[in-house]
Coordinates of C-alpha atoms in Angstrom, one line a residue:
X23 CA 32.5 101.5 -16.0
X24 CA 35.0 102.6 -18.7
X25 CA 37.6 103.7 -16.2
X26 CA 37.1 100.6 -14.2
X27 CA 37.7 98.4 -17.3
X28 CA 41.0 100.1 -17.9
X29 CA 41.9 99.6 -14.3
X30 CA 41.2 95.8 -14.5
X31 CA 43.1 95.4 -17.8
X32 CA 46.1 97.3 -16.3
X33 CA 45.9 95.2 -13.2
X34 CA 45.7 91.9 -15.2
X35 CA 48.7 93.1 -17.4
X36 CA 50.7 93.6 -14.2
X37 CA 49.6 90.5 -12.3
X38 CA 49.9 87.9 -15.1
X39 CA 53.7 87.8 -15.4
X40 CA 54.1 88.1 -11.6
X41 CA 51.9 85.1 -11.0
X42 CA 53.6 83.1 -13.7
X43 CA 57.0 83.9 -12.2
X44 CA 55.8 83.1 -8.7
X45 CA 54.5 79.6 -9.7
X46 CA 57.3 79.0 -12.2
X47 CA 54.9 78.6 -15.2
X48 CA 57.3 78.4 -18.1
X49 CA 55.6 76.3 -20.7
X50 CA 52.9 78.9 -21.5
X51 CA 54.0 82.1 -23.2
X52 CA 52.9 85.3 -21.5
X53 CA 50.9 86.3 -24.6
X54 CA 48.8 83.1 -24.5
X55 CA 48.2 83.5 -20.7
X56 CA 46.9 87.1 -21.4
X57 CA 44.5 85.8 -23.9
X58 CA 43.2 83.1 -21.4
X59 CA 42.8 85.7 -18.6
X60 CA 41.0 87.9 -21.1
X61 CA 38.5 85.1 -21.8
X62 CA 37.9 84.7 -18.0
X63 CA 37.4 88.4 -17.5
X64 CA 35.2 89.0 -20.6
X65 CA 31.6 88.1 -21.4
X66 CA 32.5 84.4 -21.7
X67 CA 32.9 84.2 -17.9
X68 CA 33.1 87.0 -15.3
X69 CA 32.1 89.8 -17.6
X70 CA 33.8 92.6 -15.6
X71 CA 35.5 94.3 -18.6
X72 CA 33.5 96.4 -20.9
X73 CA 34.5 97.1 -24.5
X74 CA 34.7 101.0 -24.2
X75 CA 36.2 103.4 -26.7
X76 CA 39.1 104.0 -24.4
X77 CA 40.0 100.3 -23.9
X78 CA 39.6 99.5 -27.7
X79 CA 41.9 102.5 -28.5
X80 CA 44.5 101.1 -26.2
X81 CA 44.0 97.6 -27.8
X82 CA 44.4 99.1 -31.3
X83 CA 47.6 100.9 -30.2
X84 CA 48.7 97.5 -28.9
X85 CA 48.3 95.6 -32.1
X86 CA 49.8 98.6 -34.0
X87 CA 53.0 98.5 -31.9
X88 CA 53.1 94.7 -32.0
X89 CA 53.3 94.9 -35.8
X90 CA 55.8 97.7 -35.7
X91 CA 58.1 95.8 -33.3
X92 CA 57.6 92.7 -35.5
X93 CA 58.9 94.6 -38.6
X94 CA 61.9 95.7 -36.4
X95 CA 62.8 92.1 -35.6
X96 CA 63.7 91.2 -39.2
X97 CA 67.3 90.6 -39.8
X98 CA 67.7 91.8 -43.4
X99 CA 71.2 90.3 -43.6
X100 CA 69.5 87.0 -43.9
X101 CA 68.2 87.9 -47.4
X102 CA 71.8 88.4 -48.7
X103 CA 72.8 85.7 -51.2
X104 CA 75.6 83.5 -50.2
X105 CA 77.3 81.3 -52.8
X106 CA 79.6 79.8 -50.3
X107 CA 77.4 78.1 -47.8
X108 CA 79.0 75.2 -46.1
X109 CA 77.3 71.8 -45.8
X110 CA 74.6 71.9 -43.2
X111 CA 74.7 75.7 -43.0
X112 CA 71.2 77.1 -42.5
X113 CA 69.8 79.6 -45.0
X114 CA 66.8 81.0 -43.0
X115 CA 65.3 83.0 -45.9
X116 CA 65.3 80.1 -48.3
X117 CA 64.0 77.7 -45.7
X118 CA 61.2 80.0 -44.7
X119 CA 60.1 80.8 -48.2
X120 CA 60.1 77.1 -49.2
X121 CA 58.2 76.3 -46.1
X122 CA 55.5 79.0 -46.6
X123 CA 54.9 78.0 -50.2
X124 CA 53.9 74.5 -48.9
X125 CA 51.7 76.2 -46.2
X126 CA 49.9 78.2 -48.8
X127 CA 49.2 75.1 -51.0
X128 CA 48.0 73.1 -48.0
X129 CA 45.8 76.0 -46.8
X130 CA 44.1 76.2 -50.1
X131 CA 43.4 72.4 -50.1
X132 CA 42.0 72.7 -46.5
X133 CA 39.7 75.6 -47.5
X134 CA 38.5 73.5 -50.5
X135 CA 37.7 70.6 -48.1
X136 CA 35.6 73.0 -45.9
X137 CA 33.7 74.2 -49.0
X138 CA 33.2 70.6 -50.3
X139 CA 31.7 69.3 -47.0
X140 CA 29.5 72.4 -46.7
X141 CA 30.8 73.9 -43.4
X142 CA 32.2 77.1 -44.9
X143 CA 31.7 78.2 -48.5
X144 CA 34.2 81.1 -48.9
X145 CA 37.3 79.4 -50.1
X146 CA 39.5 82.6 -50.4
X147 CA 38.7 83.8 -46.8
X148 CA 39.3 80.3 -45.4
X149 CA 42.6 80.1 -47.3
X150 CA 43.7 83.4 -45.9
X151 CA 42.9 82.3 -42.3
X152 CA 44.5 78.9 -42.6
X153 CA 47.7 80.3 -44.0
X154 CA 48.3 83.0 -41.3
X155 CA 50.8 82.7 -38.6
X156 CA 50.5 84.8 -35.4
X157 CA 53.8 86.7 -35.7
X158 CA 53.2 88.5 -32.3
X159 CA 52.8 85.2 -30.4
X160 CA 55.8 83.6 -32.3
X161 CA 58.0 86.6 -31.4
X162 CA 56.9 86.6 -27.8
X163 CA 57.6 82.9 -27.5
X164 CA 61.0 83.1 -29.2
X165 CA 62.0 86.1 -27.1
X166 CA 61.1 84.2 -23.8
X167 CA 63.1 81.2 -25.1
X168 CA 65.9 83.7 -25.9
X169 CA 66.6 82.1 -29.4
X170 CA 65.2 84.9 -31.6
X171 CA 68.7 85.8 -33.1
X172 CA 69.7 82.1 -33.6
X173 CA 69.4 80.3 -36.9
X174 CA 66.4 78.4 -36.0
X175 CA 64.8 81.4 -34.3
X176 CA 65.3 83.6 -37.4
X177 CA 64.0 80.7 -39.6
X178 CA 60.8 80.5 -37.6
X179 CA 60.6 84.3 -37.5
X180 CA 60.8 84.7 -41.3
X181 CA 58.2 81.9 -41.7
X182 CA 55.9 83.9 -39.4
X183 CA 56.6 87.2 -41.2
X184 CA 55.5 85.6 -44.4
X185 CA 52.5 84.1 -42.6
X186 CA 51.5 87.7 -41.6
X187 CA 52.5 89.9 -44.6
X188 CA 51.2 87.7 -47.4
X189 CA 47.8 87.1 -45.7
X190 CA 47.7 90.9 -45.0
X191 CA 48.1 91.6 -48.7
X192 CA 45.6 88.9 -49.6
X193 CA 43.1 90.3 -47.1
X194 CA 43.4 93.8 -48.6
X195 CA 42.7 92.3 -52.1
X196 CA 39.9 90.2 -50.7
X197 CA 38.3 93.3 -49.1
X198 CA 38.6 95.4 -52.2
X199 CA 37.1 92.8 -54.5
X200 CA 34.2 91.9 -52.2
X201 CA 33.7 95.6 -51.2
X202 CA 33.4 96.7 -54.8
X203 CA 36.8 98.7 -54.8
X204 CA 38.9 96.3 -57.0
X205 CA 39.8 99.2 -59.3
X206 CA 41.7 100.9 -56.4
X207 CA 43.9 98.0 -55.6
X208 CA 46.9 99.6 -57.4
X209 CA 46.9 102.4 -54.7
X210 CA 48.6 99.8 -52.3
X211 CA 51.7 100.6 -54.3
X212 CA 51.6 104.1 -52.8
X213 CA 52.0 102.7 -49.4
X214 CA 55.3 100.9 -50.3
X215 CA 56.5 104.0 -52.2
X216 CA 55.9 106.2 -49.1
X217 CA 57.8 103.7 -47.0
X218 CA 60.8 104.0 -49.3
X219 CA 60.6 107.8 -49.4
X220 CA 60.6 107.9 -45.5
X221 CA 63.5 105.5 -45.4
X222 CA 65.6 107.7 -47.8
X223 CA 64.5 110.9 -46.1
X224 CA 65.5 110.0 -42.6
X225 CA 68.6 107.8 -43.2
X226 CA 71.2 110.6 -42.8
X227 CA 69.2 112.9 -40.4
X228 CA 68.8 109.8 -38.0
X229 CA 72.5 109.8 -37.3
X230 CA 72.2 113.5 -36.4
X231 CA 69.2 112.8 -34.2
X232 CA 71.3 110.5 -32.1
X233 CA 73.8 113.3 -31.5
X234 CA 71.4 116.0 -30.4
X235 CA 68.8 113.8 -28.6
X236 CA 68.6 114.1 -24.9
X237 CA 66.4 112.7 -22.1
X238 CA 63.7 115.3 -22.5
X239 CA 63.5 115.1 -26.3
X240 CA 63.9 111.3 -27.1
X241 CA 64.0 112.1 -30.9
X242 CA 64.5 108.4 -31.8
X243 CA 61.2 107.5 -30.1
X244 CA 59.4 110.5 -31.6
X245 CA 60.6 109.5 -35.1
X246 CA 59.4 105.9 -34.5
X247 CA 55.9 107.0 -33.7
X248 CA 55.9 109.5 -36.6
X249 CA 56.8 106.6 -38.9
X250 CA 54.0 104.5 -37.4
X251 CA 51.2 107.1 -37.8
X252 CA 52.5 108.3 -41.2
X253 CA 52.3 104.8 -42.8
X254 CA 49.1 103.8 -40.9
X255 CA 47.5 106.9 -42.2
X256 CA 48.6 106.2 -45.8
X257 CA 47.4 102.6 -45.4
X258 CA 43.9 103.8 -44.5
X259 CA 43.8 106.2 -47.4
X260 CA 44.7 103.6 -50.0
X261 CA 42.4 100.9 -48.5
X262 CA 45.0 98.7 -47.0
X263 CA 45.0 97.3 -43.4
X264 CA 46.5 99.5 -40.6
X265 CA 48.7 96.8 -39.4
X266 CA 50.4 96.5 -42.8
X267 CA 51.3 100.2 -42.4
X268 CA 52.6 99.6 -38.9
X269 CA 54.6 96.6 -40.1
X270 CA 56.2 98.6 -42.9
X271 CA 57.0 101.4 -40.4
X272 CA 58.9 98.8 -38.3
X273 CA 60.9 97.7 -41.3
X274 CA 61.8 101.3 -42.1
X275 CA 62.9 101.9 -38.6
X276 CA 65.1 98.7 -38.6
X277 CA 66.8 99.8 -41.9
X278 CA 67.7 103.1 -40.1
X279 CA 69.9 101.0 -37.9
X280 CA 68.6 102.1 -34.4
X281 CA 70.9 101.6 -31.4
X282 CA 70.3 98.8 -28.9
X283 CA 69.1 101.5 -26.4
X284 CA 66.4 102.7 -28.9
X285 CA 65.2 99.2 -29.5
X286 CA 65.1 98.6 -25.8
X287 CA 63.0 101.7 -25.2
X288 CA 60.5 100.8 -28.0
X289 CA 60.2 97.3 -26.7
X290 CA 59.6 98.5 -23.2
X291 CA 56.8 100.8 -24.4
X292 CA 55.1 98.1 -26.5
X293 CA 55.5 95.0 -24.3
X294 CA 55.3 97.1 -21.0
X295 CA 51.7 98.0 -21.5
X296 CA 50.0 98.4 -25.0
X297 CA 50.7 94.9 -26.4
X298 CA 49.4 93.1 -23.2
X299 CA 46.2 95.1 -23.5
X300 CA 45.7 93.9 -27.1
X301 CA 46.1 90.2 -26.0
X302 CA 43.8 90.6 -23.0
X303 CA 41.1 92.3 -25.1
X304 CA 41.4 89.5 -27.7
X305 CA 40.2 87.1 -25.0
X306 CA 37.6 89.6 -23.7
X307 CA 36.0 89.9 -27.1
X308 CA 35.5 86.1 -27.5
X309 CA 31.9 85.1 -26.7
X310 CA 32.0 81.4 -25.8
X311 CA 28.4 81.4 -24.4
X312 CA 27.0 82.4 -27.8
X313 CA 29.3 79.9 -29.6
X314 CA 28.2 76.9 -27.4
X315 CA 24.6 77.7 -28.1
X316 CA 25.0 76.8 -31.8
X317 CA 25.7 73.0 -32.5
X318 CA 26.8 73.7 -36.1
X319 CA 29.5 76.2 -34.9
X320 CA 30.7 73.7 -32.3
X321 CA 31.1 71.0 -35.0
X322 CA 33.1 73.5 -37.0
X323 CA 35.7 74.1 -34.2
X324 CA 37.5 70.7 -34.1
X325 CA 37.7 70.7 -37.9
X326 CA 39.1 74.2 -38.0
X327 CA 41.7 73.3 -35.2
X328 CA 42.7 70.2 -37.2
X329 CA 43.0 72.2 -40.5
X330 CA 45.0 75.0 -38.8
X331 CA 47.5 72.5 -37.6
X332 CA 47.5 70.3 -40.7
X333 CA 48.1 73.4 -43.0
X334 CA 51.4 74.0 -41.2
X335 CA 52.6 70.3 -41.0
X336 CA 54.6 70.5 -44.4
X337 CA 56.9 72.9 -42.6
X338 CA 58.4 69.9 -40.8
X339 CA 59.5 68.4 -44.0
X340 CA 61.6 71.5 -44.8
X341 CA 62.9 72.3 -41.2
X342 CA 64.1 68.7 -40.6
X343 CA 66.6 69.2 -43.4
X344 CA 68.3 72.0 -41.4
X345 CA 67.6 71.1 -37.8
X346 CA 67.3 68.0 -35.6
X347 CA 63.8 66.3 -35.8
X348 CA 63.0 67.4 -32.3
X349 CA 63.4 71.1 -33.0
X350 CA 61.9 70.9 -36.5
X351 CA 58.8 69.5 -35.0
X352 CA 58.8 72.2 -32.2
X353 CA 59.2 74.9 -34.9
X354 CA 56.4 73.5 -37.0
X355 CA 54.0 73.4 -34.0
X356 CA 54.9 77.0 -33.1
X357 CA 54.1 78.0 -36.7
X358 CA 50.6 76.7 -36.2
X359 CA 49.7 79.7 -34.0
X360 CA 47.3 82.1 -35.7
X361 CA 45.3 85.0 -34.2
X362 CA 46.6 88.4 -35.3
X363 CA 45.4 88.4 -38.9
X364 CA 42.4 86.2 -38.1
X365 CA 40.8 89.0 -36.2
X366 CA 40.9 91.7 -38.9
X367 CA 40.1 89.1 -41.6
X368 CA 36.9 88.1 -39.8
X369 CA 36.0 91.7 -39.0
X370 CA 36.3 92.5 -42.7
X371 CA 34.2 89.5 -43.6
X372 CA 31.5 90.5 -41.0
X373 CA 31.3 94.0 -42.3
X374 CA 30.8 92.7 -45.8
X375 CA 28.2 90.2 -44.4
X376 CA 30.1 87.3 -45.9
X377 CA 30.2 85.4 -42.5
X378 CA 27.9 85.1 -39.5
X379 CA 28.9 86.2 -36.0
X380 CA 28.7 82.5 -34.9
X381 CA 31.1 81.3 -37.7
X382 CA 33.4 84.2 -36.8
X383 CA 33.5 83.1 -33.1
X384 CA 34.2 79.5 -34.2
X385 CA 37.2 80.7 -36.2
X386 CA 38.5 82.9 -33.3
X387 CA 38.1 80.1 -30.7
X388 CA 39.9 77.7 -33.1
X389 CA 42.8 80.2 -33.4
X390 CA 42.9 80.7 -29.6
X391 CA 43.2 76.9 -29.1
X392 CA 46.1 76.6 -31.5
X393 CA 47.7 79.7 -30.0
X394 CA 47.6 77.8 -26.6
X395 CA 48.6 74.4 -27.9
X396 CA 51.4 75.6 -30.4
X397 CA 53.6 77.6 -28.0
X398 CA 53.1 75.1 -25.1
X399 CA 54.2 72.2 -27.4
X400 CA 57.1 74.3 -28.6
X401 CA 58.4 75.0 -25.1
X402 CA 58.0 71.4 -24.1
X403 CA 59.7 69.9 -27.1
X404 CA 62.4 72.4 -28.1
X405 CA 66.0 71.9 -27.0
X406 CA 68.9 74.1 -28.1
X407 CA 71.6 72.2 -30.0
X408 CA 75.1 73.1 -31.1
X409 CA 74.1 73.8 -34.6
X410 CA 71.6 76.4 -33.4
X411 CA 74.4 78.4 -31.7
X412 CA 75.8 81.4 -33.6
X413 CA 79.5 81.7 -34.2
X414 CA 81.2 84.8 -35.7
X415 CA 82.4 84.0 -39.2
X416 CA 86.0 84.8 -39.8
X417 CA 87.8 85.0 -43.2
X418 CA 91.6 85.0 -43.1
X419 CA 93.4 85.7 -46.3
X420 CA 96.9 84.4 -46.5
X421 CA 98.4 81.2 -45.1
X422 CA 101.8 81.8 -43.3
X423 CA 103.7 81.5 -40.1
X424 CA 101.6 84.2 -38.4
X425 CA 98.0 83.5 -39.6
X426 CA 98.1 79.7 -39.3
X427 CA 99.0 79.6 -35.5
X428 CA 96.4 82.2 -34.8
X429 CA 93.8 80.2 -36.6
X430 CA 94.7 77.1 -34.6
X431 CA 94.5 79.0 -31.3
X432 CA 91.2 80.8 -31.9
X433 CA 88.4 79.2 -29.8
X434 CA 86.3 76.9 -32.0
X435 CA 83.2 77.4 -29.9
X436 CA 83.2 81.2 -30.8
X437 CA 84.5 81.4 -34.3
X438 CA 83.8 79.7 -37.7
X439 CA 87.1 80.3 -39.5
X440 CA 87.8 79.9 -43.2
X441 CA 91.3 80.6 -44.5
X442 CA 92.0 81.5 -48.1
X443 CA 95.3 81.4 -50.1
X444 CA 96.2 81.8 -53.7
X445 CA 99.6 80.2 -53.3
X446 CA 99.5 76.4 -54.1
X447 CA 102.7 75.7 -52.2
X448 CA 101.3 77.3 -49.0
X449 CA 98.0 75.4 -49.6
X450 CA 99.9 72.0 -49.8
X451 CA 102.0 72.9 -46.7
X452 CA 99.1 73.9 -44.4
X453 CA 96.0 72.0 -45.7
X454 CA 96.6 69.2 -43.1
X455 CA 96.7 71.7 -40.2
X456 CA 93.8 73.9 -41.2
X457 CA 90.5 72.0 -41.9
X458 CA 88.9 74.9 -43.8
X459 CA 91.8 76.1 -46.0
X460 CA 90.7 77.0 -49.5
X461 CA 92.9 77.5 -52.6
X462 CA 91.6 80.4 -54.7
X463 CA 92.6 81.3 -58.2
X464 CA 93.3 85.0 -57.6
X465 CA 92.7 88.0 -55.4
X466 CA 90.3 90.0 -57.6
X467 CA 87.2 91.4 -56.0
X468 CA 84.8 89.3 -58.1
X469 CA 86.8 86.1 -57.4
X470 CA 86.7 86.7 -53.7
X471 CA 83.0 87.4 -53.8
X472 CA 82.5 84.0 -55.6
X473 CA 84.3 82.1 -52.9
X474 CA 82.4 83.9 -50.2
X475 CA 85.4 85.6 -48.6
X476 CA 83.4 88.7 -47.7
X477 CA 80.5 86.7 -46.2
X478 CA 81.8 87.1 -42.7
X479 CA 81.8 89.3 -39.5
X480 CA 85.6 89.5 -39.3
X481 CA 87.9 89.8 -42.3
X482 CA 91.7 89.5 -41.8
X483 CA 94.1 90.5 -44.6
X484 CA 97.2 88.6 -43.5
X485 CA 99.5 88.3 -46.6
X486 CA 103.1 89.2 -46.3
X487 CA 102.6 92.1 -48.8
X488 CA 101.4 95.4 -47.3
X489 CA 100.0 96.8 -50.7
X490 CA 97.9 93.6 -51.2
X491 CA 96.5 93.7 -47.6
X492 CA 95.5 97.4 -48.0
X493 CA 93.7 96.6 -51.2
X494 CA 92.0 93.6 -49.7
X495 CA 90.9 95.7 -46.6
X496 CA 89.3 98.3 -49.0
X497 CA 87.5 95.5 -50.8
X498 CA 86.1 94.1 -47.5
X499 CA 84.8 97.5 -46.3
X500 CA 83.2 98.1 -49.7
X501 CA 81.4 94.7 -49.4
X502 CA 80.0 95.6 -45.9
X503 CA 82.2 93.5 -43.6
X504 CA 81.8 94.8 -40.0
X505 CA 85.3 94.3 -38.8
X506 CA 88.3 94.4 -41.1
X507 CA 91.9 93.8 -39.8
X508 CA 94.9 94.5 -42.1
X509 CA 98.4 93.3 -41.4
X510 CA 101.3 95.6 -42.1
X511 CA 105.0 95.1 -41.9
X512 CA 106.4 98.6 -42.6
X513 CA 107.3 100.8 -39.6
X514 CA 106.1 104.0 -41.5
X515 CA 102.4 104.4 -42.0
X516 CA 101.4 105.3 -45.6
X517 CA 98.6 107.7 -46.6
X518 CA 96.7 104.7 -47.9
X519 CA 96.8 103.1 -44.5
X520 CA 95.6 106.3 -42.8
X521 CA 92.7 106.4 -45.2
X522 CA 91.8 102.9 -44.2
X523 CA 91.9 103.8 -40.5
X524 CA 89.4 106.6 -41.1
X525 CA 87.1 104.0 -42.7
X526 CA 87.2 101.9 -39.5
X527 CA 89.8 99.4 -40.6
X528 CA 91.9 98.0 -37.7
X529 CA 95.7 97.6 -38.4
X530 CA 98.0 95.0 -37.0
X531 CA 101.7 96.0 -37.2
X532 CA 104.0 93.1 -36.4
X533 CA 106.9 95.5 -35.5
X534 CA 104.8 97.5 -33.1
X535 CA 103.4 94.4 -31.6
X536 CA 106.9 93.0 -31.0
X537 CA 108.2 96.2 -29.4
X538 CA 105.1 96.5 -27.3
X539 CA 105.5 92.9 -25.9
X540 CA 109.2 93.5 -25.2
X541 CA 108.4 96.8 -23.4
X542 CA 105.7 95.0 -21.4
X543 CA 108.1 92.2 -20.4
X544 CA 110.4 94.9 -19.0
X545 CA 107.8 97.1 -17.3
X546 CA 104.9 94.8 -16.5
X547 CA 106.0 91.1 -16.8
X548 CA 102.7 90.0 -15.2
X549 CA 100.7 91.3 -18.3
X550 CA 102.8 89.1 -20.6
X551 CA 102.1 86.2 -18.2
X552 CA 98.4 86.8 -18.5
X553 CA 98.6 86.8 -22.3
X554 CA 100.6 83.6 -22.3
X555 CA 98.4 81.8 -19.8
X556 CA 96.4 79.1 -21.5
X557 CA 94.1 78.5 -18.4
X558 CA 93.3 82.2 -17.7
X559 CA 93.1 84.9 -20.3
X560 CA 92.0 88.5 -21.1
X561 CA 88.7 88.6 -22.9
X562 CA 86.2 91.1 -24.3
X563 CA 82.4 90.7 -24.5
X564 CA 79.7 93.0 -25.8
X565 CA 76.5 93.5 -23.9
X566 CA 73.6 92.5 -26.2
X567 CA 71.3 90.7 -23.8
X568 CA 68.8 93.3 -22.7
X569 CA 67.9 91.8 -19.5
X570 CA 71.4 92.9 -18.1
X571 CA 70.9 96.5 -19.3
X572 CA 70.4 98.9 -16.4
X573 CA 71.8 96.5 -13.8
X574 CA 74.7 97.3 -11.6
X575 CA 78.0 95.6 -12.4
X576 CA 78.1 94.0 -8.9
X577 CA 74.6 92.5 -9.5
X578 CA 75.7 90.4 -12.5
X579 CA 75.3 86.7 -11.5
X580 CA 78.8 85.7 -12.6
X581 CA 80.7 88.7 -11.3
X582 CA 82.5 86.5 -8.7
X583 CA 84.0 84.4 -11.5
X584 CA 85.6 87.2 -13.4
X585 CA 87.8 90.3 -12.8
X586 CA 86.6 93.3 -14.8
X587 CA 89.5 95.6 -15.9
X588 CA 87.7 98.2 -18.1
X589 CA 84.4 99.0 -19.8
X590 CA 84.4 100.6 -23.3
X591 CA 81.3 102.7 -23.9
X592 CA 80.9 104.7 -27.1
X593 CA 84.7 104.9 -27.5
X594 CA 85.3 106.0 -23.9
X595 CA 87.1 103.9 -21.4
X596 CA 85.4 103.7 -18.0
X597 CA 87.0 102.5 -14.8
X598 CA 84.5 99.9 -13.5
X599 CA 83.1 100.0 -10.0
X600 CA 80.5 97.8 -8.3
X601 CA 77.8 100.5 -8.8
X602 CA 78.6 101.0 -12.5
X603 CA 75.4 100.6 -14.6
X604 CA 75.6 98.3 -17.5
X605 CA 74.3 99.7 -20.9
X606 CA 73.6 97.9 -24.1
X607 CA 76.6 97.8 -26.4
X608 CA 79.1 98.1 -23.5
X609 CA 82.3 96.2 -24.1
X610 CA 83.5 94.6 -20.9
X611 CA 87.2 93.7 -20.7
X612 CA 87.9 91.0 -18.1
X613 CA 90.1 88.1 -17.0
X614 CA 88.7 84.7 -16.2
X615 CA 89.4 81.0 -16.5
X616 CA 88.8 79.7 -20.0
X617 CA 86.1 77.3 -18.9
X618 CA 84.0 80.1 -17.5
X619 CA 84.2 82.4 -20.5
X620 CA 82.0 80.4 -22.9
X621 CA 78.8 80.3 -20.8
X622 CA 79.3 84.0 -19.7
X623 CA 79.9 85.1 -23.3
X624 CA 76.9 83.1 -24.5
X625 CA 74.6 84.7 -21.9
X626 CA 75.8 88.3 -22.3
X627 CA 76.0 88.4 -26.1
X628 CA 72.8 86.7 -27.0
X629 CA 70.2 88.9 -28.5
X630 CA 66.6 88.7 -27.2

């Protein structure tokens, strides 16, 4: 029977997405569908899956990997302080923290109401349950909607992260106090210390791992599982929940800056099998027959559903300040989902005999209901708007006859450009032509930090002074800017410039550019015509959308609209063919009409 149960679970995991795709079911997230199927296959209905040791082991691995991948989804750049936020700019971290404070307050009020009306006496346990957010379901929903990396997606994600981590810590405290181990609470600090030690220990070796790893060793994946089991083991020893250890392992792995290929492999392992098993078994373990046999428990369900929703409603008040009302409401409803922490919380309470099995089932069913209603409502209401789209932030220092025309010609849909100058006469000359031109008092590093010059993805030092540009380029690299471009006018390259090149700084030399263009006009006049063409141009896109990884170039849906010239992969130029397999991180160089480029770039470069 045990082997048959594994077979049925594996068959369900395979069949569910196929059936949903066949009948075009898009409003229900796959994770929710797996829970519903689990209910049908479990003791509540058909009762053909038995809770064996093997199936439960796979399910536990599933929730462990779910928490690990959840930790890897956090964009730590969002927690950097930015003093130069524009009006209307979204700060996901601040928005999420404010939202979650209101959730915690409302959850406590709701738990007090349950205690006051006599339906549930444990205020602390009820508060923990009402303030949880199902991070796994939220991530699955955002991934399917392909908005996880967008401002609203990251805001909802961080709200869900808080809704998982804080209840996890409170659950550990709750279990220790009620289990008579309150004096051991300080040991949880050891878990975080071990996480920091592992991060520092593997930061440099991880880069070496990438160089020596091959298909038969897969050192990146082995390291990921080592981190998981190391921190889960430490969590068990100090009395914390396993999933807290797994979540921290994911955060450590993310801070090691894994490649897109590594993240893709880990996602495939998790969502390919183990995580679906967890969601299916969540439904299997729910006993609706027993629940419906107790009138008091049935009366508790609608009240719990209402409180689980009401506890998250204050989120709307915060979200609506940053997003349109429609999407703010959708995000609020998605935040009502709660299942992952509810299960271990109730298990702890049952072990301590602080809750009956019937009450536990009522909480689980209420959580399942909001897990169904929340994502379906989100998918039905949410609509991507312009402010949800991500643009590369560009800081250009120096307003002159070169930088100003370039700023005007850069495509507004792709770049959010701010120009800085310390020359008042230049500011007065160009301020009517450049909407976001800022006059700054000086070019000291602290002054540039204060005005937010380094808060960008692309930094251009474009003054008419080579020494100043080199100094600004060094500052930008020191402050963690990804791409730094330095303008130079001298024909002889200095040692300082060579040092900057070694640090990854890109150099634009006006003299070299002019001679290159003149040579091209003589040797290849068509190339110059392409560069001058305003309707068709030469473009570069980076493959970040994982659904295109592993596909042949000729199978791309838009291949008939573009002409691919080259593919840059790990600093090597590839001559493209129809059978060339696309890999994450590939830079595709192509020509296309300008009106075709934006949708192609949006599709290929979006992270999911």
